[in-house]
Coordinates of C-alpha atoms and ligand atoms in Angstrom, one line a residue:
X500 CA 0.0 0.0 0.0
X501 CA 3.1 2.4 1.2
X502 CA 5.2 1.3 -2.1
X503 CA 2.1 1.4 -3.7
X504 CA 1.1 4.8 -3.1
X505 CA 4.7 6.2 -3.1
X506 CA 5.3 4.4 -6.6
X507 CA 2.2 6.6 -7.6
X508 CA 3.4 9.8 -6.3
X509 CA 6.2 9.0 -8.0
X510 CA 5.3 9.2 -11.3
X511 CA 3.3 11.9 -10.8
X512 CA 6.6 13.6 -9.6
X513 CA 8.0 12.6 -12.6
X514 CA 5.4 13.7 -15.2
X515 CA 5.4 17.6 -12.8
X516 CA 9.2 17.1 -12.9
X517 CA 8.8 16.8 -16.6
X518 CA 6.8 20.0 -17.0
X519 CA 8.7 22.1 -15.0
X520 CA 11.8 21.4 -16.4
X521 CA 13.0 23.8 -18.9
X522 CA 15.6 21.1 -20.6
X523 CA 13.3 18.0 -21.1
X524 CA 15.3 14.9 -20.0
X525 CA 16.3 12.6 -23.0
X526 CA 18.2 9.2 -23.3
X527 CA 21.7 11.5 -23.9
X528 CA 20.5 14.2 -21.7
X529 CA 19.2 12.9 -18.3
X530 CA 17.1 14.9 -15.4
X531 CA 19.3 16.6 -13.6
X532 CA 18.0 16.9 -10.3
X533 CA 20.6 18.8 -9.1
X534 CA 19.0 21.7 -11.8
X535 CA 15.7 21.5 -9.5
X536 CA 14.5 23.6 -6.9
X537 CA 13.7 22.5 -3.4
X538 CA 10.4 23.1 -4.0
X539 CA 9.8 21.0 -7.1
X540 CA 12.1 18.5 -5.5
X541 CA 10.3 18.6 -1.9
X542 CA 7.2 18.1 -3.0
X543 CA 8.5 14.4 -4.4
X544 CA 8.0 13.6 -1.1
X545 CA 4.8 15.4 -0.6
X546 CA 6.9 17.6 1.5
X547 CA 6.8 21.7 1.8
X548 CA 9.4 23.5 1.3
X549 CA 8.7 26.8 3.0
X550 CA 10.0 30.4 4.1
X551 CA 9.4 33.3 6.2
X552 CA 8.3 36.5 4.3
X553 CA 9.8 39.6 4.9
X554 CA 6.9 42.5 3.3
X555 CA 9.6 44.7 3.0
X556 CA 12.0 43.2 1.0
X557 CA 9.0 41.3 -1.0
X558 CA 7.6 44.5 -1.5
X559 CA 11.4 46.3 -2.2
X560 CA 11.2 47.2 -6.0
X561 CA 15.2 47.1 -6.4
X562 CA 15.5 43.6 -5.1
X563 CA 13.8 41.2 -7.8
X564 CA 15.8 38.2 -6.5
X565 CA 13.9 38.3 -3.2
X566 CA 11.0 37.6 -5.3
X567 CA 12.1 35.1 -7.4
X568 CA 13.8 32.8 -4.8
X569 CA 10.5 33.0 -2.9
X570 CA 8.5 32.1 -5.9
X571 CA 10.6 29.6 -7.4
X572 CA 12.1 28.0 -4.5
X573 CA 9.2 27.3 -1.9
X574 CA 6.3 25.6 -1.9
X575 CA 4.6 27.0 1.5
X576 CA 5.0 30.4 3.0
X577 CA 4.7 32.5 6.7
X578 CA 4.3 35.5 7.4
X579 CA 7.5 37.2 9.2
X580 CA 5.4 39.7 11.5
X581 CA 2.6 40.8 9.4
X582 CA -0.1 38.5 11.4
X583 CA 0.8 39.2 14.5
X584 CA -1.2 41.2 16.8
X585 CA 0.5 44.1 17.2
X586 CA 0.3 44.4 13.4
X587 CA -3.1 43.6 12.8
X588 CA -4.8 45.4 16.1
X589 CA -2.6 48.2 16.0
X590 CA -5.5 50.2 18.3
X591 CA -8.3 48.5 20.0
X592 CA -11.2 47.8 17.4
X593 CA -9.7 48.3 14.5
X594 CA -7.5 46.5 12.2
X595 CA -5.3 46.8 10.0
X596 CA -5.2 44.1 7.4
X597 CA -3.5 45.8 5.0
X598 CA -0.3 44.3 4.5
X599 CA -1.2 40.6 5.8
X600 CA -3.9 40.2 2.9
X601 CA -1.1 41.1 0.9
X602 CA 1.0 38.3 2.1
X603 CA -1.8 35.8 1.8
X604 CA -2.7 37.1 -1.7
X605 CA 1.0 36.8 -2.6
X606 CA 0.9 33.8 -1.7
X607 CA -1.4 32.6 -3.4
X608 CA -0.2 33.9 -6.7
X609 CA 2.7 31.5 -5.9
X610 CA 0.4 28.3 -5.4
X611 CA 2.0 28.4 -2.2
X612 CA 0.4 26.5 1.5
X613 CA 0.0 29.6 3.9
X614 CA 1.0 28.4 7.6
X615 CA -0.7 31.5 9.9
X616 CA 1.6 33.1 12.5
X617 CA 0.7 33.2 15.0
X618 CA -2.8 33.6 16.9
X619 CA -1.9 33.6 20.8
X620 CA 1.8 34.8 21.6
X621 CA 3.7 37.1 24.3
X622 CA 5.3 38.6 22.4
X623 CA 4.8 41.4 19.6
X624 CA 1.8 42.3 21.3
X625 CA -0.2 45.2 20.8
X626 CA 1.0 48.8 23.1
X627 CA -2.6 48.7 24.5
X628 CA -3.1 45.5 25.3
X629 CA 0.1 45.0 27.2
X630 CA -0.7 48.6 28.7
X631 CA -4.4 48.0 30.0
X632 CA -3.9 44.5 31.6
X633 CA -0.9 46.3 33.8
X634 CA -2.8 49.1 34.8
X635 CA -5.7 47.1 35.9
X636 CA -8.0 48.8 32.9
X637 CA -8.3 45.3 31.5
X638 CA -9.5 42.7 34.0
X639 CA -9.4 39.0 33.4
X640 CA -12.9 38.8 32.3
X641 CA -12.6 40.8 29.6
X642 CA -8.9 39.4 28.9
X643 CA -10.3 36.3 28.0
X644 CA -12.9 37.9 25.9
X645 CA -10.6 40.0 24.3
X646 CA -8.5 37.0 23.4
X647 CA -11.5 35.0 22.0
X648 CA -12.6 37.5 19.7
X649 CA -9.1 38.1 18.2
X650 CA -8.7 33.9 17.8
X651 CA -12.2 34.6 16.3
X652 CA -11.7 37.3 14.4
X653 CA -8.3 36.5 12.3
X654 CA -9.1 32.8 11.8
X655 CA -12.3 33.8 10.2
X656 CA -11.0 36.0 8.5
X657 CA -9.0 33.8 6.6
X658 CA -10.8 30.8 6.4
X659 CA -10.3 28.2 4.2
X660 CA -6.7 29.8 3.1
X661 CA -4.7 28.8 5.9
X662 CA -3.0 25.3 6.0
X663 CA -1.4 25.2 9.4
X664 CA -2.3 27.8 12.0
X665 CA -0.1 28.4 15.2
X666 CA -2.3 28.7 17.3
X667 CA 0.0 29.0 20.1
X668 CA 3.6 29.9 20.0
X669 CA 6.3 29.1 23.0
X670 CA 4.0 28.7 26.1
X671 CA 7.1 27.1 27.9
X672 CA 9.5 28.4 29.7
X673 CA 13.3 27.0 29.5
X674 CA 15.7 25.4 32.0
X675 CA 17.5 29.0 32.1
X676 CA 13.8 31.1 33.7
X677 CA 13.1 31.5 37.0
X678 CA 12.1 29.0 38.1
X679 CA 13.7 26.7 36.5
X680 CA 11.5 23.9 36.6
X681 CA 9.6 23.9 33.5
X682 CA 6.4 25.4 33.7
X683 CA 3.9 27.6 31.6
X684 CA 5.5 31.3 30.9
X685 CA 4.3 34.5 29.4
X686 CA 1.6 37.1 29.4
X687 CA -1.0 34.7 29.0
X688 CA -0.1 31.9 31.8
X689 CA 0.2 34.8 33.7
X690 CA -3.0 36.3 33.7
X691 CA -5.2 33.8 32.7
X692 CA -3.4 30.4 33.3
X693 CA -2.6 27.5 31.3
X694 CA -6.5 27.0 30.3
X695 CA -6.0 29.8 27.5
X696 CA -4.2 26.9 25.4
X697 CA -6.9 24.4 25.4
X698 CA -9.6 27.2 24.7
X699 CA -7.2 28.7 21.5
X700 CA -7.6 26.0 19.9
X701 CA -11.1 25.6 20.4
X702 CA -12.2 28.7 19.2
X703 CA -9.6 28.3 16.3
X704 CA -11.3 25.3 15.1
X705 CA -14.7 26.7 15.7
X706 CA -13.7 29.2 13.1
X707 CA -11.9 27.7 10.4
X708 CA -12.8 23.4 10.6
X709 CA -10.3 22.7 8.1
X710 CA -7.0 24.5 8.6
X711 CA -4.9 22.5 11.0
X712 CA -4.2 23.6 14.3
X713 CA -0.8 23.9 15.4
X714 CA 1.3 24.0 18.8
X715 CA 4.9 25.8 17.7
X716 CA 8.5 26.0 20.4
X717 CA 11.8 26.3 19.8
X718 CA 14.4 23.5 21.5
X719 CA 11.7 20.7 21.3
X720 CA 13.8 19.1 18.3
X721 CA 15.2 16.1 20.5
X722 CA 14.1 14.8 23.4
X723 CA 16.3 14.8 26.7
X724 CA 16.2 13.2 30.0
X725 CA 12.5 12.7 30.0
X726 CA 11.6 14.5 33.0
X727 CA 9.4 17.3 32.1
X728 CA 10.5 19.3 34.9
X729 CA 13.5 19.5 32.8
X730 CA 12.9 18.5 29.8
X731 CA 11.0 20.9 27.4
X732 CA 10.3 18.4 24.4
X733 CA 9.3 15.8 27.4
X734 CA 7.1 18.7 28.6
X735 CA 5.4 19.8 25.2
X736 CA 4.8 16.1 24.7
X737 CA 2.9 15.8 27.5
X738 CA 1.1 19.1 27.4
X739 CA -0.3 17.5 24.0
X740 CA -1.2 14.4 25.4
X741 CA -2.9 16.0 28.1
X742 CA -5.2 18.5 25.6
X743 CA -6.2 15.5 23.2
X744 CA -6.9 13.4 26.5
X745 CA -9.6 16.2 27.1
X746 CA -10.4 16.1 23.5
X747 CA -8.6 19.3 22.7
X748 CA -8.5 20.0 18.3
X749 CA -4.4 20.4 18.3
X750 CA -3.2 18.7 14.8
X751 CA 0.4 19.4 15.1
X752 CA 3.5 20.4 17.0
X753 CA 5.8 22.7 14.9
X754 CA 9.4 22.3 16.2
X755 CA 11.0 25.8 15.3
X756 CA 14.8 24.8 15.0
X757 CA 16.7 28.2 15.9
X758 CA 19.9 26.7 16.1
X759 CA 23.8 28.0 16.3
X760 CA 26.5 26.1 15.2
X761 CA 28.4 27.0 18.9
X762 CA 26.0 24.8 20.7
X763 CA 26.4 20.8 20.7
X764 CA 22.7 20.3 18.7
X765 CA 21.4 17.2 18.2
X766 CA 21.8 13.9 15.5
X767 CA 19.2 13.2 13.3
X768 CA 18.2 9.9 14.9
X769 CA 17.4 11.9 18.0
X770 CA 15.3 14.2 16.3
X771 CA 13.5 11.3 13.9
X772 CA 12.9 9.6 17.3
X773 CA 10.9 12.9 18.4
X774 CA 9.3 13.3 15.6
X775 CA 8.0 9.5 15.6
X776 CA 7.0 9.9 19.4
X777 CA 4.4 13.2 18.3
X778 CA 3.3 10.7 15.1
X779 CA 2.3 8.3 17.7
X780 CA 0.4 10.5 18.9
X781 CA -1.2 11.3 16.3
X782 CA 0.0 14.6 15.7
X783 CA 1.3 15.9 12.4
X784 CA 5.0 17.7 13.1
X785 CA 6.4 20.4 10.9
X786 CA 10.3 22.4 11.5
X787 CA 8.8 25.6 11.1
X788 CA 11.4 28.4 11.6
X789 CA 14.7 26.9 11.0
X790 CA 18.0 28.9 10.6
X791 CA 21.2 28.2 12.3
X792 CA 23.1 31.2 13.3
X793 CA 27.1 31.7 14.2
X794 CA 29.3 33.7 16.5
X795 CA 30.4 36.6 14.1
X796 CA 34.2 36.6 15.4
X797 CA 36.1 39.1 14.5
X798 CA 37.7 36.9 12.0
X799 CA 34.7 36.0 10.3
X800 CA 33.5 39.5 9.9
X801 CA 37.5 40.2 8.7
X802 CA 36.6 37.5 5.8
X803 CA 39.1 34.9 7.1
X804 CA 38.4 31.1 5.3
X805 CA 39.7 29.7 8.2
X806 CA 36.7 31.1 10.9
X807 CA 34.2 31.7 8.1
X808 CA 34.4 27.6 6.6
X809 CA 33.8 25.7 9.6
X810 CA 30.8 27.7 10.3
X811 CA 29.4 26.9 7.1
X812 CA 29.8 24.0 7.2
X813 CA 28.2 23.7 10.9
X814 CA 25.5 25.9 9.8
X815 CA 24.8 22.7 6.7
X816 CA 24.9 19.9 8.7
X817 CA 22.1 21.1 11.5
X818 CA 19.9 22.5 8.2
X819 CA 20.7 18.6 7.2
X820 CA 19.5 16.8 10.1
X821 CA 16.3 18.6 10.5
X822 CA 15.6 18.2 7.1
X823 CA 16.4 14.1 7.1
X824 CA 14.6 13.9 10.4
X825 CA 11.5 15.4 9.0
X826 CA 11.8 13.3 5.4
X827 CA 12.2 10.1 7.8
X828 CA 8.6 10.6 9.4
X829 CA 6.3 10.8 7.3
X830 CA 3.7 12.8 9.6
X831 CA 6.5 15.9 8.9
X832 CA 4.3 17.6 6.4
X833 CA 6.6 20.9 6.1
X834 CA 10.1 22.4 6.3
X835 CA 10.1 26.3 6.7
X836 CA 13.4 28.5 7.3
X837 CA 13.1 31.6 8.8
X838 CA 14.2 33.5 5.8
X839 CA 16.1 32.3 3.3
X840 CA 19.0 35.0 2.8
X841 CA 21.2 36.5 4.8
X842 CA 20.3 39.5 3.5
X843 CA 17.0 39.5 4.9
X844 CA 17.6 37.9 8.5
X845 CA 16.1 38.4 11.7
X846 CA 18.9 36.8 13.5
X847 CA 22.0 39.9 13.3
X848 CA 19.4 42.5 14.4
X849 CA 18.4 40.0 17.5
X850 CA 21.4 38.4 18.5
X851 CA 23.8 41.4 18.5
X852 CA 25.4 40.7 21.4
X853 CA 27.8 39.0 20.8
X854 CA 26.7 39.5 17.4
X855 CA 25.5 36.5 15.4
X856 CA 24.5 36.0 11.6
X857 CA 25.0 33.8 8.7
X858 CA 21.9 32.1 10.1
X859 CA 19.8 31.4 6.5
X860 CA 20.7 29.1 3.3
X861 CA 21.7 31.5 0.8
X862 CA 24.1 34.5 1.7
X863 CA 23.4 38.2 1.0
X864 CA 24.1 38.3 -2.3
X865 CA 21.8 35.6 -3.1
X866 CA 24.3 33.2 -3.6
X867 CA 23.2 29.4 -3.0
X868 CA 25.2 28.3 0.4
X869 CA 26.7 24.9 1.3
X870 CA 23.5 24.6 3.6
X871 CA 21.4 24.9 0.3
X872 CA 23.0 22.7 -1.4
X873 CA 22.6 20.0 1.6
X874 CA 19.3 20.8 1.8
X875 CA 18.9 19.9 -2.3
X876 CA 20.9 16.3 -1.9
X877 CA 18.8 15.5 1.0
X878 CA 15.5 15.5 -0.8
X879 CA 17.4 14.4 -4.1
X880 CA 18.9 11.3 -2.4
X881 CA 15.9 10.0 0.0
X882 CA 13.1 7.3 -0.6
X883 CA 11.6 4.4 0.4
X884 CA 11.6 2.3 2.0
X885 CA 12.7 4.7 5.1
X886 CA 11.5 7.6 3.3
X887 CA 7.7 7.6 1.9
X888 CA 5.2 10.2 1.2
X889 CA 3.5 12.7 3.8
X890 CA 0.6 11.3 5.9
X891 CA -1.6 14.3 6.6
X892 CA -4.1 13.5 9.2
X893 CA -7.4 14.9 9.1
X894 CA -8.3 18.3 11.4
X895 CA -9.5 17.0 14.5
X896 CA -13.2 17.9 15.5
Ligands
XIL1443 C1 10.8 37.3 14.9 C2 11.0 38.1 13.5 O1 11.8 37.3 12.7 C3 11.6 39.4 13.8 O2 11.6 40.2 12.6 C4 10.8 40.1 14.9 O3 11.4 41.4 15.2 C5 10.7 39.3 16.1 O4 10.1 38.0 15.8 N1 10.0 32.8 17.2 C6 8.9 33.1 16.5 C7 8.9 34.2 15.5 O5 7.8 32.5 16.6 O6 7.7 34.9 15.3 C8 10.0 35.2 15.7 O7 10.1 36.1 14.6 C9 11.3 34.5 15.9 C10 11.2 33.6 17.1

């Protein structure tokens, strides 16, 4: 049935492969996979290839490259910061969906799968929000209300032309808060406790019933000592257990993968293990914001080969075991970096101390990096029998 299906898929692959490709393969001129894109070559697998947007360098008429990576490359899209709150509920009662439409219609002129970001979050919250729940003008009553309707109001909103929502984005604290036993963190925990997750996703679903419902974190790509006082995958597992115990519609967990080549990381059997525990589940998975960032040293920002190659190289080999991990389970449905160019990278403005950079696949002048061309051999060189095609499981009622 597997081989079956994936035989299937695979011609079809073959026969888009054969349409897309400019140079038709012949008997003395074979398909060249390596001329493919990730996209075409990602979607082999049934697998989605995707980026964060950046509106202003989409939307930046001197940088046409932006837009043709973007289009040609991925498969599945996010929006950067356009749907967050503070973007589209600038002031209370009104918003401003302006540039997000934009990004969805963009989008959509791509024939690319929109993954919403992000419904319920701490940060990148709106001035008056933040502002009326510390003065006491906003009481918990009306928190909660407030909350509701926004959930409400921006899944509706786009119905039907989301494929993934995160509904809620890094509800757990890490080993290094106070305390530092694992617990629920945030604006939200804080003032309304750890019920608000359950009820996100319930008014999610109640306003879109087919998009699927997604939980997203960052350092929940392997698991670790299994003690969920310590363990943050451990503890996101069980925090999704727990909500579809109570019958709870969460489809997914979305592992971010923010990583930095001067941290130890994690093998790709540890991370295909994690993945296979949330498919146990029952829960589709997806890496959903993956770049891997490096120490800017002074010799890397002097150009030296000798500090600038080994980071590279780093930098490839975590892009590459995400990537296999997520083509080895096939309840992985999507691979999204969080930009794609160096140019166009959240990581230097954020990490600027020490600085950090060369996070993304392809560097600022566009040019394809060894993590690119990882990423390409990965989805080139993979097939049954350990690698089939995507499972996606129906959105849970
Ligand atoms: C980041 C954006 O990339 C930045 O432009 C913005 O200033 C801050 O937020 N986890 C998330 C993303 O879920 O929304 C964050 O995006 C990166 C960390």
């Amino acid at each position: 049935m597997m081989l079956r299906r994936w035989i299937a898929t695979g011609v079809v692959a073959v026969a888009t492969v054969g349409v897309l490709n400019a140079v038709p393969a012949a008997a003395d001129r074979p398909y060249d996979p390596a001329a493919q894109t990730l996209r075409t070559l990602g979607l082999r697998h049934g697998l989605y290839i995707g980026t964060a947007v950046d509106m202003a360098a989409l939307n930046d008429p001197a940088d046409p490259r932006y837009r043709e990576i973007l289009r040609t490359e991925f498969s599945s899209a996010t929006a950067e910061n356009v749907m967050k709150w503070e973007a589209l509920e600038p002031n209370r009662g009104s918003y401003d969906w302006g540039p997000a439409d934009q990004f969805v219609a963009a989008a959509q002129r791509n024939g690319q799968r929109i993954r919403g970001h992000v419904l319920v979050w701490h940060n990148q919250l709106p001035g008056w929000l933040t502002t009326g729940v510390e003065d006491g003008s906003i009481g918990t009553a009306e928190l909660r209300e407030i909350l509701r309707r926004h959930v409400t109001t921006v899944v509706k909103r786009y119905r039907g032309k989301i494929w993934q929502w995160d509904v809620v984005n890094e509800a757990v604290s890490d080993p290094w808060d106070t305390p530092s036993t694992l617990h629920y963190k945030g604006f939200w925990a804080r003032h309304l406790g750890p019920g608000y997750i359950a009820d996100a996703f319930r008014w999610a679903r109640a306003a879109d019933p087919t998009a699927l419902l997604f939980y997203n974190d960052y350092n929940i790509e392997a698991f670790g000592s299994g003690d969920p006082a310590d363990d943050k995958t451990q503890f996101v597992y069980d925090m999704a257990k727990g909500l579809l115990a109570q019958g709870v519609p969460i489809d997914g967990v979305g592992s971010q993968g923010h990583l930095g080549t001067q941290y130890g990381n994690v093998d790709t059997l540890q991370v295909a293990d994690a993945l296979r525990r949330f498919a146990r589940l029952g829960l589709a998975t997806a890496f959903t914001e993956v770049d891997v960032r490096s120490r800017m040293t002074d010799g890397v920002q002097a150009g030296d080969p000798e500090e600038i190659n080994p980071r590279l190289q780093a930098s490839a080999a975590n892009f590459h075991v995400l990537l296999q991990a997520c083509l080895a389970e096939p309840r992985c449905l999507s691979f999204t970096v969080w930009g794609f160019t160096d140019r166009h990278s959240w990581v230097p403005g954020w990490f600027d101390d020490p600085p950090e950079g060369l996070a993304t696949i392809y560097d600022e002048d566009y040019q394809p990096k060894r993590a690119y061309q990882v990423m390409k051999a990965d989805l080139i060189y993979a097939g049954p029998p350990y690698v089939l095609p995507r499972v996606a499981p129906k959105p849970r009622r």
